[in-house]
Short mmCIF file of C-alpha atoms in Angstrom, two decimals:
data_model
loop_
_atom_site.label_atom_id
_atom_site.label_comp_id
_atom_site.label_asym_id
_atom_site.label_seq_id
_atom_site.Cartn_x
_atom_site.Cartn_y
_atom_site.Cartn_z
CA MET H 250 -3.20 30.13 -4.34
CA ALA H 251 -1.09 33.20 -4.98
CA GLY H 252 2.11 32.23 -6.56
CA ARG H 253 1.14 28.99 -8.15
CA PHE H 254 2.24 30.34 -11.51
CA ASP H 255 5.13 32.33 -10.60
CA GLY H 256 7.72 32.26 -13.44
CA ARG H 257 5.29 30.69 -15.57
CA VAL H 258 4.08 31.87 -19.10
CA ALA H 259 0.52 31.04 -20.12
CA VAL H 260 -1.12 31.40 -23.54
CA VAL H 261 -4.78 31.92 -23.53
CA THR H 262 -6.78 31.89 -26.68
CA GLY H 263 -10.02 33.73 -26.76
CA GLY H 264 -8.68 35.45 -23.80
CA VAL H 265 -10.56 38.68 -24.17
CA SER H 266 -14.06 37.45 -23.16
CA GLY H 267 -16.02 34.59 -21.71
CA ILE H 268 -14.18 31.68 -20.02
CA GLY H 269 -10.98 32.70 -21.64
CA ALA H 270 -11.07 36.00 -19.89
CA GLY H 271 -12.02 34.45 -16.65
CA ILE H 272 -8.99 31.94 -16.58
CA ALA H 273 -6.52 34.67 -17.79
CA GLN H 274 -7.51 36.75 -14.92
CA ARG H 275 -7.23 33.75 -12.57
CA LEU H 276 -3.57 32.79 -13.90
CA ALA H 277 -2.40 36.49 -13.79
CA ALA H 278 -3.61 36.81 -10.12
CA GLU H 279 -1.61 33.69 -9.40
CA GLY H 280 1.58 35.01 -10.86
CA ALA H 281 1.54 34.02 -14.56
CA ARG H 282 2.76 36.13 -17.30
CA LEU H 283 0.14 36.14 -20.11
CA SER H 284 0.05 35.99 -23.88
CA LEU H 285 -3.49 36.59 -24.91
CA TRP H 286 -4.56 35.46 -28.58
CA ASP H 287 -7.82 36.76 -29.79
CA ARG H 288 -9.39 38.43 -32.93
CA ASP H 289 -10.69 41.40 -30.75
CA ALA H 290 -7.77 43.88 -31.21
CA ALA H 291 -9.43 46.53 -29.01
CA GLY H 292 -9.90 44.20 -26.24
CA LEU H 293 -6.33 42.89 -26.47
CA ALA H 294 -5.23 46.54 -26.31
CA GLN H 295 -6.96 47.13 -23.09
CA SER H 296 -6.12 43.80 -21.56
CA GLY H 297 -2.79 44.64 -19.79
CA ALA H 298 -1.35 41.31 -20.96
CA ASP H 299 2.44 40.88 -21.26
CA HIS H 300 2.04 39.81 -24.87
CA THR H 301 -0.76 39.84 -27.24
CA ALA H 302 -1.62 38.41 -30.67
CA VAL H 303 -4.47 39.54 -32.85
CA LEU H 304 -5.20 36.23 -34.29
CA ASP H 305 -7.72 34.14 -36.29
CA VAL H 306 -7.07 30.71 -35.09
CA THR H 307 -8.36 29.14 -38.36
CA ASP H 308 -5.03 30.37 -39.88
CA PRO H 309 -2.41 27.71 -39.12
CA ALA H 310 0.50 29.90 -40.38
CA ALA H 311 -0.74 32.77 -38.05
CA VAL H 312 -1.10 30.60 -35.08
CA GLN H 313 2.46 29.11 -35.70
CA ALA H 314 3.83 32.72 -35.87
CA ALA H 315 1.92 33.70 -32.61
CA ALA H 316 3.54 30.76 -30.81
CA GLU H 317 7.02 31.65 -31.94
CA GLU H 318 6.55 35.41 -31.13
CA ALA H 319 5.04 34.50 -27.64
CA ALA H 320 7.95 32.25 -26.84
CA ALA H 321 10.43 34.77 -28.14
CA ALA H 322 8.93 37.67 -26.19
CA LEU H 323 8.30 35.86 -22.87
CA GLY H 324 11.03 33.15 -23.06
CA ARG H 325 8.92 30.16 -22.81
CA ILE H 326 5.38 28.75 -23.01
CA ASP H 327 4.47 26.69 -19.99
CA VAL H 328 0.62 26.63 -20.35
CA LEU H 329 -1.85 26.77 -23.18
CA ILE H 330 -5.56 27.32 -22.40
CA ALA H 331 -7.39 26.76 -25.74
CA SER H 332 -10.51 28.70 -25.23
CA ALA H 333 -11.18 30.46 -28.55
CA GLY H 334 -14.58 29.22 -29.97
CA ILE H 335 -18.03 30.10 -31.29
CA THR H 336 -21.41 28.55 -30.87
CA GLY H 337 -22.83 28.84 -34.38
CA PRO H 338 -26.48 29.15 -35.16
CA ASN H 339 -29.32 26.88 -34.07
CA HIS H 340 -30.84 24.71 -36.71
CA PRO H 341 -31.90 21.15 -37.13
CA THR H 342 -29.02 19.10 -38.70
CA TRP H 343 -30.80 18.66 -41.99
CA GLU H 344 -31.34 22.41 -42.31
CA TYR H 345 -27.89 23.50 -40.88
CA PRO H 346 -26.10 25.93 -43.33
CA VAL H 347 -22.92 24.29 -44.80
CA ASP H 348 -20.85 27.48 -44.47
CA ALA H 349 -21.94 27.92 -40.78
CA TRP H 350 -20.99 24.31 -40.04
CA ASP H 351 -17.70 24.73 -41.73
CA ARG H 352 -17.10 27.91 -39.73
CA VAL H 353 -17.79 26.19 -36.26
CA ILE H 354 -15.57 23.28 -37.08
CA ASP H 355 -12.85 25.44 -38.36
CA ILE H 356 -12.71 27.61 -35.14
CA ASN H 357 -13.74 25.13 -32.54
CA LEU H 358 -11.86 21.92 -33.68
CA LYS H 359 -9.25 22.82 -36.17
CA GLY H 360 -8.26 26.13 -34.44
CA VAL H 361 -7.64 24.04 -31.10
CA PHE H 362 -5.61 21.55 -33.21
CA TYR H 363 -3.54 24.32 -34.74
CA CYS H 364 -2.84 25.87 -31.36
CA ASN H 365 -1.88 22.59 -29.72
CA ARG H 366 0.27 21.67 -32.61
CA ALA H 367 2.18 25.00 -32.47
CA VAL H 368 2.74 25.07 -28.78
CA VAL H 369 3.78 21.42 -28.15
CA PRO H 370 7.25 21.66 -29.62
CA VAL H 371 8.00 24.93 -27.46
CA MET H 372 7.06 22.92 -24.38
CA GLN H 373 8.98 19.93 -25.50
CA ARG H 374 12.10 21.91 -25.76
CA ALA H 375 11.64 23.19 -22.15
CA GLY H 376 10.72 19.63 -20.90
CA TYR H 377 7.54 21.02 -19.21
CA GLY H 378 3.88 21.92 -20.28
CA ARG H 379 0.33 22.02 -19.25
CA ILE H 380 -2.46 22.19 -21.97
CA VAL H 381 -6.21 22.49 -21.22
CA ASN H 382 -8.55 22.49 -24.06
CA ILE H 383 -12.02 23.87 -23.55
CA ALA H 384 -14.68 21.37 -24.82
CA SER H 385 -18.26 21.40 -23.85
CA ILE H 386 -20.96 19.17 -22.33
CA ALA H 387 -22.55 19.22 -25.68
CA GLY H 388 -19.38 17.25 -27.03
CA LYS H 389 -20.41 14.48 -24.53
CA GLU H 390 -24.08 14.44 -24.95
CA GLY H 391 -24.95 16.23 -28.11
CA ASN H 392 -27.20 19.31 -28.05
CA PRO H 393 -30.24 19.23 -30.44
CA ASN H 394 -30.19 22.02 -32.80
CA ALA H 395 -26.57 22.54 -32.26
CA SER H 396 -24.96 19.72 -34.34
CA ALA H 397 -21.91 21.60 -35.52
CA TYR H 398 -21.15 22.83 -32.01
CA SER H 399 -21.66 19.43 -30.48
CA ALA H 400 -19.61 17.68 -33.12
CA SER H 401 -16.65 20.21 -32.86
CA LYS H 402 -16.53 19.75 -29.08
CA ALA H 403 -16.63 16.05 -29.30
CA GLY H 404 -13.61 16.41 -31.67
CA VAL H 405 -11.88 18.48 -29.00
CA ILE H 406 -12.30 15.59 -26.49
CA GLY H 407 -10.89 13.18 -28.93
CA LEU H 408 -8.02 15.40 -29.90
CA THR H 409 -7.10 15.82 -26.21
CA LYS H 410 -7.29 12.07 -25.49
CA SER H 411 -4.97 11.49 -28.45
CA LEU H 412 -2.46 14.14 -27.58
CA GLY H 413 -2.39 13.22 -23.99
CA LYS H 414 -1.45 9.73 -24.82
CA GLU H 415 1.29 10.88 -27.25
CA LEU H 416 2.82 13.00 -24.63
CA ALA H 417 2.23 10.85 -21.50
CA ALA H 418 5.84 9.72 -21.12
CA SER H 419 6.90 13.41 -21.01
CA ASN H 420 6.28 16.23 -18.39
CA ILE H 421 3.52 17.63 -20.54
CA ARG H 422 -0.08 17.07 -19.49
CA VAL H 423 -3.00 17.48 -21.76
CA ASN H 424 -6.58 17.54 -20.53
CA CYS H 425 -9.90 19.21 -21.29
CA VAL H 426 -12.98 20.35 -19.52
CA THR H 427 -16.59 20.10 -20.49
CA PRO H 428 -18.47 23.25 -19.24
CA ALA H 429 -22.27 23.65 -19.25
CA VAL H 430 -23.63 26.86 -20.36
CA ALA H 431 -22.37 30.14 -18.78
CA ARG H 432 -23.47 33.63 -19.24
CA THR H 433 -20.71 34.33 -21.83
CA PRO H 434 -21.44 36.72 -24.84
CA GLY H 435 -21.24 33.90 -27.47
CA ALA H 436 -23.65 31.55 -25.38
CA MET H 437 -26.12 34.39 -24.87
CA GLU H 438 -26.28 35.10 -28.72
CA GLN H 439 -28.01 31.81 -29.21
CA ALA H 440 -31.74 31.46 -29.73
CA PRO H 441 -33.54 32.08 -26.38
CA GLU H 442 -35.34 28.74 -26.67
CA HIS H 443 -31.96 26.96 -26.89
CA ILE H 444 -30.49 28.74 -23.89
CA LYS H 445 -33.70 27.78 -21.93
CA TYR H 446 -33.19 24.07 -23.07
CA MET H 447 -29.51 24.09 -21.89
CA LEU H 448 -30.34 25.62 -18.57
CA SER H 449 -33.22 23.13 -18.01
CA ARG H 450 -30.66 20.28 -18.52
CA ILE H 451 -28.44 21.39 -15.39
CA PRO H 452 -29.39 19.57 -12.24
CA ARG H 453 -27.78 22.42 -10.29
CA GLY H 454 -30.55 24.73 -11.73
CA ARG H 455 -28.24 27.67 -12.74
CA PHE H 456 -25.55 28.73 -15.06
CA LEU H 457 -21.98 27.93 -14.59
CA GLU H 458 -20.03 30.80 -13.22
CA LEU H 459 -16.71 31.91 -14.84
CA HIS H 460 -14.79 31.79 -11.49
CA GLU H 461 -15.94 28.20 -11.13
CA ALA H 462 -14.73 27.24 -14.53
CA ALA H 463 -11.41 29.15 -13.86
CA ALA H 464 -10.80 27.21 -10.62
CA MET H 465 -10.82 23.83 -12.27
CA ILE H 466 -8.93 24.99 -15.38
CA ALA H 467 -6.27 26.63 -13.25
CA TRP H 468 -5.59 23.38 -11.27
CA LEU H 469 -5.15 21.35 -14.37
CA ALA H 470 -2.69 23.88 -15.53
CA THR H 471 -0.58 23.74 -12.44
CA GLU H 472 2.61 21.83 -11.76
CA GLU H 473 0.64 19.94 -9.11
CA ASN H 474 -1.17 18.16 -11.80
CA SER H 475 1.57 15.91 -12.40
CA PHE H 476 -0.14 12.59 -13.26
CA THR H 477 -3.51 13.28 -14.91
CA THR H 478 -3.45 13.52 -18.80
CA GLY H 479 -5.63 12.86 -21.56
CA ALA H 480 -8.52 13.21 -19.35
CA VAL H 481 -12.06 14.98 -19.44
CA PHE H 482 -13.14 16.95 -16.53
CA ASP H 483 -16.75 17.67 -16.10
CA LEU H 484 -18.09 21.19 -15.44
CA SER H 485 -21.65 20.53 -16.15
CA GLY H 486 -23.41 21.07 -12.84
CA GLY H 487 -24.40 17.39 -12.64
CA ARG H 488 -25.66 17.14 -16.21
CA ALA H 489 -23.15 14.65 -17.54
CA THR H 490 -24.36 10.94 -17.29
CA TYR H 491 -20.96 9.48 -18.24
#
């Protein structure tokens, strides 16, 4: 697949670790110039990306500035992979700390909205774009003791469908993926019993591998994906029931 992203510029949020890092490596290997956005300044400094932004995606002004800086530095933004996110703590809904709930929603849902909102006008000016938002199987099915995470990812699915329809007449495709649990730093910080529960729900009987997630996400971000938009692509190892 070498060369699929030659001449393209890709923004990856949360690009220092987890699925974000996996897809960033895949895009770079296929020729993309990268702008990585993450709050991990040390990780960004070591990333070797063409452009980086130390960024809290909950700050809409900072997100807007990062988009403008990336477009100015690299000349365009062809691809956005909105991967920045957190899992939050594990509690029953009626015991879920309000501040933790707000933090999860702020990063996972509002942060994706801010990034989509900032990048779309850049793509519209160029007449081309591919956006892939990272949701979760929890957004489809709802994980017990993870109501904030599940609700935030359901919101990402709804946002993706809305934006995809709004841009359907253009050459900008907007889709999302719904991964099952992978061995990412954030996922492995959750309660051991919750990790065991999530793994038990995967018919494939194992964790999602980052290279598997990157393969699907990369195709959705290619020019070859010229028709599909506003869609939700399953990465759950058979778990999804719809």
